[in-house]
PDB file of C-alpha atoms in Angstrom:
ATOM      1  CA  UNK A   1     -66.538  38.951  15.238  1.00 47.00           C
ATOM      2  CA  UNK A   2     -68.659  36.151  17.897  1.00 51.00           C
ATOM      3  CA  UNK A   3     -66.342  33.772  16.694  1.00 52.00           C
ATOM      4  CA  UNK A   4     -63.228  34.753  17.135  1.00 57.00           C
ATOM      5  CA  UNK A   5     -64.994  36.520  20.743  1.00 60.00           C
ATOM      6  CA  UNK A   6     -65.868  32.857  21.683  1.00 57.00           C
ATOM      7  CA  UNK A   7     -62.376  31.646  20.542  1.00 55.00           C
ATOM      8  CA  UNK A   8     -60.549  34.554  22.991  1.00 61.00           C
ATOM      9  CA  UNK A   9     -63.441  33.434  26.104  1.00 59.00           C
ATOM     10  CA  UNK A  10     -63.090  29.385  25.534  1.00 59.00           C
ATOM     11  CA  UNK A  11     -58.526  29.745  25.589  1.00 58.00           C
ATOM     12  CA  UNK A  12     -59.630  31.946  28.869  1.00 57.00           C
ATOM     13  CA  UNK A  13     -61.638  29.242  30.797  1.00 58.00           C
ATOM     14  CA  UNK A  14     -59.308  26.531  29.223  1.00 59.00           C
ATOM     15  CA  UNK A  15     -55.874  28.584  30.392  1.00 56.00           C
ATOM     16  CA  UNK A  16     -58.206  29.131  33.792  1.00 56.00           C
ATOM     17  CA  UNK A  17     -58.903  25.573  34.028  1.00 56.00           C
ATOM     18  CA  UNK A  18     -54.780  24.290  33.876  1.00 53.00           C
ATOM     19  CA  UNK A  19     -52.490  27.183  35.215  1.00 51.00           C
ATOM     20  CA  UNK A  20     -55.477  28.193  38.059  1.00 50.00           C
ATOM     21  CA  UNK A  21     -55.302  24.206  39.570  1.00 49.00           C
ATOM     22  CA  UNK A  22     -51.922  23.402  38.917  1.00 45.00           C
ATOM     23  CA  UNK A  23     -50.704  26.731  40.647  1.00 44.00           C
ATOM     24  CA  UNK A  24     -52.872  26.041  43.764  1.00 45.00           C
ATOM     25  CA  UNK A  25     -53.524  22.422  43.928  1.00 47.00           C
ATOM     26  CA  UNK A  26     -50.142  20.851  42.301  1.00 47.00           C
ATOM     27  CA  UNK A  27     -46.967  19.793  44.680  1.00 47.00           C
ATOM     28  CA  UNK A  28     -43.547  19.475  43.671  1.00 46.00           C
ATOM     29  CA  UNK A  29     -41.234  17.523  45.506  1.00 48.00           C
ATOM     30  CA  UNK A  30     -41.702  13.716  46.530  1.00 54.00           C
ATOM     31  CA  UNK A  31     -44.953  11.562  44.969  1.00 59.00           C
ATOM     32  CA  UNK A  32     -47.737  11.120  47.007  1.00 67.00           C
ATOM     33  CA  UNK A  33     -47.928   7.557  48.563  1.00 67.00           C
ATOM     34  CA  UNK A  34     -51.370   7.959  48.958  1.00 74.00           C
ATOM     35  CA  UNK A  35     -52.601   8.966  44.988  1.00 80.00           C
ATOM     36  CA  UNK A  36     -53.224   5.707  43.578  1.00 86.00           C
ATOM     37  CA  UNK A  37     -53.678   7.530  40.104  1.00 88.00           C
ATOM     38  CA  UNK A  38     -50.323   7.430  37.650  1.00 88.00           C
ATOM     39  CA  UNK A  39     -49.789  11.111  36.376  1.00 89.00           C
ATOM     40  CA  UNK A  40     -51.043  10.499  32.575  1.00 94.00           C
ATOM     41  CA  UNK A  41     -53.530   8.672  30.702  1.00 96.00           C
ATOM     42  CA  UNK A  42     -55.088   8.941  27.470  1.00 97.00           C
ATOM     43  CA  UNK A  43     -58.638   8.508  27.376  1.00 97.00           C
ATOM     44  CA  UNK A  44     -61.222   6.817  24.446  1.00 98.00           C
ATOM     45  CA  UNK A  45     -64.637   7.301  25.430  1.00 97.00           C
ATOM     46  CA  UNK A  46     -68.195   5.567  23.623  1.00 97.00           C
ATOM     47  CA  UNK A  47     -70.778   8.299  24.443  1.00 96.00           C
ATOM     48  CA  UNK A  48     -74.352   9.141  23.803  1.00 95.00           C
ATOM     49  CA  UNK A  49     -75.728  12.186  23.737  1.00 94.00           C
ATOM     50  CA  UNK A  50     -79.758  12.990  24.577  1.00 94.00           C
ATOM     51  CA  UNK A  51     -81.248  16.313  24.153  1.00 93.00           C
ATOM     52  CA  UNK A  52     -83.167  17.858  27.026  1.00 90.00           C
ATOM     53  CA  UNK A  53     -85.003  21.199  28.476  1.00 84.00           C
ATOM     54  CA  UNK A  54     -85.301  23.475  24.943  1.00 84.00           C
ATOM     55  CA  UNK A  55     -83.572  20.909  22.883  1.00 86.00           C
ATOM     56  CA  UNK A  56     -86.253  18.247  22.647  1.00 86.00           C
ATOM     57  CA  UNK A  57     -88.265  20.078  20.558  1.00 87.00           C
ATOM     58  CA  UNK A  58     -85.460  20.012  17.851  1.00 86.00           C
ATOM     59  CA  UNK A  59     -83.644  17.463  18.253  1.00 90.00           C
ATOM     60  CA  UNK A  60     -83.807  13.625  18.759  1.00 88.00           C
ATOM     61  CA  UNK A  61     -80.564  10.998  19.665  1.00 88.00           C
ATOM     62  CA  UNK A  62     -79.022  10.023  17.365  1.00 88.00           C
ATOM     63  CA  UNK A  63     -75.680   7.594  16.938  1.00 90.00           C
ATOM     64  CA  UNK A  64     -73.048   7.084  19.590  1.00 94.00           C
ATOM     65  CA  UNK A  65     -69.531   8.870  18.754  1.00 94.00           C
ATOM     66  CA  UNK A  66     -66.080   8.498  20.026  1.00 95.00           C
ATOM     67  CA  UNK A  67     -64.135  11.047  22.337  1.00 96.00           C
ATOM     68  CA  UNK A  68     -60.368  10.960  22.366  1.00 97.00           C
ATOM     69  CA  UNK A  69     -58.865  12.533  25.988  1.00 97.00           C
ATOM     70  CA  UNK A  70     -55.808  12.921  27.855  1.00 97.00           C
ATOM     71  CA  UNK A  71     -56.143  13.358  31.772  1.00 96.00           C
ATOM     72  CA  UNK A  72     -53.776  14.174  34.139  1.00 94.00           C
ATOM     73  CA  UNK A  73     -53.656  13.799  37.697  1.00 93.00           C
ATOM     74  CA  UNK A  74     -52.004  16.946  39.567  1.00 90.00           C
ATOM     75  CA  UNK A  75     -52.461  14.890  42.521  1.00 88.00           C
ATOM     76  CA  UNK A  76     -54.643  12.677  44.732  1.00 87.00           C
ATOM     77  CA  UNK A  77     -57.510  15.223  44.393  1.00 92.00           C
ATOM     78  CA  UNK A  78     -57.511  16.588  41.423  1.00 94.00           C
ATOM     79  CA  UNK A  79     -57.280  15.610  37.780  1.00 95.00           C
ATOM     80  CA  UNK A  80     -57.675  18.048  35.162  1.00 96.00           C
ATOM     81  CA  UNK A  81     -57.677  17.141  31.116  1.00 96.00           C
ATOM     82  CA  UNK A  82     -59.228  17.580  27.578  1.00 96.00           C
ATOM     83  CA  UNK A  83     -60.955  16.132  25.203  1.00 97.00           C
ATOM     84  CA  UNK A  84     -62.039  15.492  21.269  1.00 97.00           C
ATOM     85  CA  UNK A  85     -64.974  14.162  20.084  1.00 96.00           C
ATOM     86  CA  UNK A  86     -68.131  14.553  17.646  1.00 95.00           C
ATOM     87  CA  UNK A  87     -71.887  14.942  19.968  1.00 94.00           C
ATOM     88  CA  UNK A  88     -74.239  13.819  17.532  1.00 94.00           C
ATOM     89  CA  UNK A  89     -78.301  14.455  17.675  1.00 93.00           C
ATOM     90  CA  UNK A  90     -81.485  13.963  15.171  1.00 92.00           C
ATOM     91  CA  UNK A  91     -82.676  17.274  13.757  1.00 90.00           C
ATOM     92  CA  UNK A  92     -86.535  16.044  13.094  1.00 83.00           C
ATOM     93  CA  UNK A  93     -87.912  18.801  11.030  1.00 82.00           C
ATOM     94  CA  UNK A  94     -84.849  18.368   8.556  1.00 85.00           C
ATOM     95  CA  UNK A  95     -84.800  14.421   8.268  1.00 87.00           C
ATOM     96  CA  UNK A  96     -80.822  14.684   8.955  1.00 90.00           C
ATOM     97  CA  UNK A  97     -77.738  14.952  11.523  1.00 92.00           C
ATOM     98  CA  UNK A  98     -76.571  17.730  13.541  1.00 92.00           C
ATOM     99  CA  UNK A  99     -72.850  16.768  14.721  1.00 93.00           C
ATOM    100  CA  UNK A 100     -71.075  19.430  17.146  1.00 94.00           C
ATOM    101  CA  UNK A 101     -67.403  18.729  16.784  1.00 96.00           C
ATOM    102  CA  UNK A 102     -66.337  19.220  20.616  1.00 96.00           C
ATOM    103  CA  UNK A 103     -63.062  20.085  22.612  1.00 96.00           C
ATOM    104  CA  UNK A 104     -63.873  20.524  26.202  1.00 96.00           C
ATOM    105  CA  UNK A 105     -61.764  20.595  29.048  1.00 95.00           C
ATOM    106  CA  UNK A 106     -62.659  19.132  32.764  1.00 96.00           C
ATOM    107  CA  UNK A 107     -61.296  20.373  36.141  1.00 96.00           C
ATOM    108  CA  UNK A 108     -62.565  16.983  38.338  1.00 97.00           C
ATOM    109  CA  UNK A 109     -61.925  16.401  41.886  1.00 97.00           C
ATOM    110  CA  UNK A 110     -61.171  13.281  43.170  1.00 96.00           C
ATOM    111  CA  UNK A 111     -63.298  10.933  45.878  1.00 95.00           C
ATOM    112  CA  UNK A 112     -62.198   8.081  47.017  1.00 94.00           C
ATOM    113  CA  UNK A 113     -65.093   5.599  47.806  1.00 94.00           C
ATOM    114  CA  UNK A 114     -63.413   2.543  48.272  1.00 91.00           C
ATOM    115  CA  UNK A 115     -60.621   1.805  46.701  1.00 88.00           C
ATOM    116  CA  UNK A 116     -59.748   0.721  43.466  1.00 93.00           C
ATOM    117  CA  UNK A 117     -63.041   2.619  42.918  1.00 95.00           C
ATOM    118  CA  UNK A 118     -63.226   6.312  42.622  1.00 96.00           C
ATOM    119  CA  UNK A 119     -65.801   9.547  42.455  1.00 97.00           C
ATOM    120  CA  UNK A 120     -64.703  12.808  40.140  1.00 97.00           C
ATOM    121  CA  UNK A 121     -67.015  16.040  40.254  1.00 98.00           C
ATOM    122  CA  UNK A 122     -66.602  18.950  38.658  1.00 96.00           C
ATOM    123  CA  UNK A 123     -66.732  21.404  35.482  1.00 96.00           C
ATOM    124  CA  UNK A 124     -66.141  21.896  32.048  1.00 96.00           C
ATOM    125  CA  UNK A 125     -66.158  24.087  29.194  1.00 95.00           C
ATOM    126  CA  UNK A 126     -66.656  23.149  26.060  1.00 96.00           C
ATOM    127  CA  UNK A 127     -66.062  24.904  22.565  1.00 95.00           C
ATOM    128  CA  UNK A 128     -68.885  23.124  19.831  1.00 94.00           C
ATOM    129  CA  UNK A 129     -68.573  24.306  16.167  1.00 94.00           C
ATOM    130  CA  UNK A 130     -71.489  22.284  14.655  1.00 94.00           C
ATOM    131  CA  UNK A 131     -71.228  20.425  11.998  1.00 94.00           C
ATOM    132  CA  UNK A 132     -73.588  18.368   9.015  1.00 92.00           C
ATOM    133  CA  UNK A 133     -71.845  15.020  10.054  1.00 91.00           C
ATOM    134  CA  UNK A 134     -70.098  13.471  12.703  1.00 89.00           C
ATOM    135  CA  UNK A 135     -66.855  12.492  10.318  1.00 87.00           C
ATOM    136  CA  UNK A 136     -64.084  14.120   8.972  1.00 86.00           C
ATOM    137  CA  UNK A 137     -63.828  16.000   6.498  1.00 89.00           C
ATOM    138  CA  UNK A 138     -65.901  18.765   8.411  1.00 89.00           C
ATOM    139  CA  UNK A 139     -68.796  19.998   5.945  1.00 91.00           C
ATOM    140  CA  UNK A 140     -70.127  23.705   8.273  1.00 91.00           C
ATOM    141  CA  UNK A 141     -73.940  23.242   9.071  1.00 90.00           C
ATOM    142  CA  UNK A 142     -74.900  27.024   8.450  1.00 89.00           C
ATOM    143  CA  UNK A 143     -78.065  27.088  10.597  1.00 87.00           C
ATOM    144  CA  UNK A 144     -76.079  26.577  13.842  1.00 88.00           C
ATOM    145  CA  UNK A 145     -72.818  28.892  15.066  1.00 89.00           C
ATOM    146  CA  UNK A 146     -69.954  28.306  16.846  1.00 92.00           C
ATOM    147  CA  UNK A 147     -71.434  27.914  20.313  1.00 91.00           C
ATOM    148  CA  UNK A 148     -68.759  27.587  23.995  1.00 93.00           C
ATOM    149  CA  UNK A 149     -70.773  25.365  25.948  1.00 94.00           C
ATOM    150  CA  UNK A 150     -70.272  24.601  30.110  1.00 95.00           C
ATOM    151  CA  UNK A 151     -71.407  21.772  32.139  1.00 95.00           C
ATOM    152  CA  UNK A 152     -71.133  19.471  35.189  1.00 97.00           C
ATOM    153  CA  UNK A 153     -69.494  16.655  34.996  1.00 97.00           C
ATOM    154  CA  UNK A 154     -69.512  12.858  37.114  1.00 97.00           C
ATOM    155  CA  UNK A 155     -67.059   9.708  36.097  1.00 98.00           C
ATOM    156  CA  UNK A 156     -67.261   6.683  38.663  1.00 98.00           C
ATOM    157  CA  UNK A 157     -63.491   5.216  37.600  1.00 97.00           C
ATOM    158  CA  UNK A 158     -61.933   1.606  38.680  1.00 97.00           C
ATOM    159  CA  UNK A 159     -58.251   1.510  38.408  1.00 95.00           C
ATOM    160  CA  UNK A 160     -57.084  -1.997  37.300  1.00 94.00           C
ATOM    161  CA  UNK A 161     -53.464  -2.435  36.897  1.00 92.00           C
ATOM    162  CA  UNK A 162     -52.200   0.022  33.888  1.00 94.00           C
ATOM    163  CA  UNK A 163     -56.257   0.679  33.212  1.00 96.00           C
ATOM    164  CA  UNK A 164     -58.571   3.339  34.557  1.00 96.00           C
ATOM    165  CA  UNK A 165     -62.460   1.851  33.566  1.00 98.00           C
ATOM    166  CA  UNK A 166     -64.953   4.693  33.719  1.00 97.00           C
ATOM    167  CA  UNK A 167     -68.612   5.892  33.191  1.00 98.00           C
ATOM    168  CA  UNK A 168     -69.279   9.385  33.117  1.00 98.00           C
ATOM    169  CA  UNK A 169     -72.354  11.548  33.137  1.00 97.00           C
ATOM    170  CA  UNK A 170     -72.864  14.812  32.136  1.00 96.00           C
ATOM    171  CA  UNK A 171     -74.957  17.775  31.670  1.00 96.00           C
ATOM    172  CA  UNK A 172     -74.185  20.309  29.250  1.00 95.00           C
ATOM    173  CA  UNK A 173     -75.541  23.476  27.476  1.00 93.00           C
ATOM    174  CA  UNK A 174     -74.633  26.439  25.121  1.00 91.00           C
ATOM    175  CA  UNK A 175     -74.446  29.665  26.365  1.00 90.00           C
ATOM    176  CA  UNK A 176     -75.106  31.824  23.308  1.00 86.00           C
ATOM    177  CA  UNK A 177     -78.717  30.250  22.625  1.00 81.00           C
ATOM    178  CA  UNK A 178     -81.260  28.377  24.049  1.00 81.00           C
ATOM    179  CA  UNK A 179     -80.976  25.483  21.435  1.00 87.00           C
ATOM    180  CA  UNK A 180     -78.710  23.400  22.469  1.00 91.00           C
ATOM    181  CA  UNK A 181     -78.767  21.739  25.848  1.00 92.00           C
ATOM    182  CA  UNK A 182     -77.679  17.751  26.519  1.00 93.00           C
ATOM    183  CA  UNK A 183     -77.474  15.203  28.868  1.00 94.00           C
ATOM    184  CA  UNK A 184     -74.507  13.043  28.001  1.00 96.00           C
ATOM    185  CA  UNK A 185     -73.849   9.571  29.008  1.00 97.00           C
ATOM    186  CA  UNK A 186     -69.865   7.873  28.423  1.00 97.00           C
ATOM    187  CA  UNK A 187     -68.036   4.369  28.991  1.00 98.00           C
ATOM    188  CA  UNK A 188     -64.487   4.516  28.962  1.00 97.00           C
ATOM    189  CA  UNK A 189     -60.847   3.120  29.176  1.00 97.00           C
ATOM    190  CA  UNK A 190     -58.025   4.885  30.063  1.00 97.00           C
ATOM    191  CA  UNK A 191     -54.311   3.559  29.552  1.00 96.00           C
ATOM    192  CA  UNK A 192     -51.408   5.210  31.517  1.00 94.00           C
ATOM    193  CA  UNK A 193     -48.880   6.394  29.822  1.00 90.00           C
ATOM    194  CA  UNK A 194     -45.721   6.189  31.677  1.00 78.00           C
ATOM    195  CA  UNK A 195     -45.643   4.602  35.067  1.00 61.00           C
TER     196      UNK A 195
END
């Protein structure tokens, strides 16, 4: 019954998170002149994860993981996308991995600092089922429940050419517990996918 609950609140937030920003932020008509940003990229991401607040106690890092994203730019201020990826920690007492698998989705808006270089703030929301490693085939870790994270997100981002470079920073928690909290820490390269 919590799960599917936490399914029905994370396709809220997610449904929130697209229809709300497109409806009031996106433009029809002519491109902007000003939006450096193409409309769509796909995203691979290197992060780290390091447990904080609560967490500490139970957890330690542990090895970097790959996320897999897609962003797209509704204009020059906003970008708005989602993501796939393992976040991976140390459970100490148990000698062995804890891997959430992760699909979160960002609402970001856009700074521009000086250009090619750019600042995104914002939100996400993030659904975690956790896991007993950070590959596939999933194998359920049964101490730990499906959990719908939020957190606040930063990504400093260089366009170059048909390339978006980024680092991002985050800091994330559950919502059901106190367990799980995390301070996450990306590099990244984005590739346009249609000019």
């Amino acid at each position: 019954m919590k799960t599917s609950r936490s399914y029905r609140i994370y396709l809220c937030f997610f449904l929130w998170g697209l229809l709300f920003h497109h409806n009031l932020f996106g433009k029809s008509g002519k491109p902007d002149p000003l939006n450096p940003f193409d409309k769509d990229y796909v995203t691979l991401e290197l992060a780290g994860n390091f447990p904080i607040a609560r967490s500490q106690e139970l957890f330690s890092p542990y090895k970097k993981t790959w996320f897999l994203g897609y962003d797209h730019y509704l204009n020059r201020h906003w970008n708005v996308g989602i993501s796939l990826g393992f976040k991976s920690y140390y459970r100490d007492a148990l000698n062995k991995e804890l891997a959430l698998l992760s699909v979160s989705n960002h609402s970001l808006y856009v700074i521009r600092l000086y250009h090619p270089t750019y600042l995104m703030l914002g939100t996400k929301f993030i659904y975690m089922t956790p896991n007993e490693k950070s590959r596939f085939p999933l194998v359920k870790e049964p101490d730990f429940e499906t959990e719908i994270g939020v957190g606040v997100a930063a990504r400093l981002a260089h366009i170059q050419g048909p390339f978006v470079y980024s680092l991002r920073i985050d800091r994330w928690r559950g919502t059901k517990t106190n367990k799980l909290h995390g301070f996450e820490v990306a590099v990244g390269i984005s590739y346009r996918l249609k000019k």
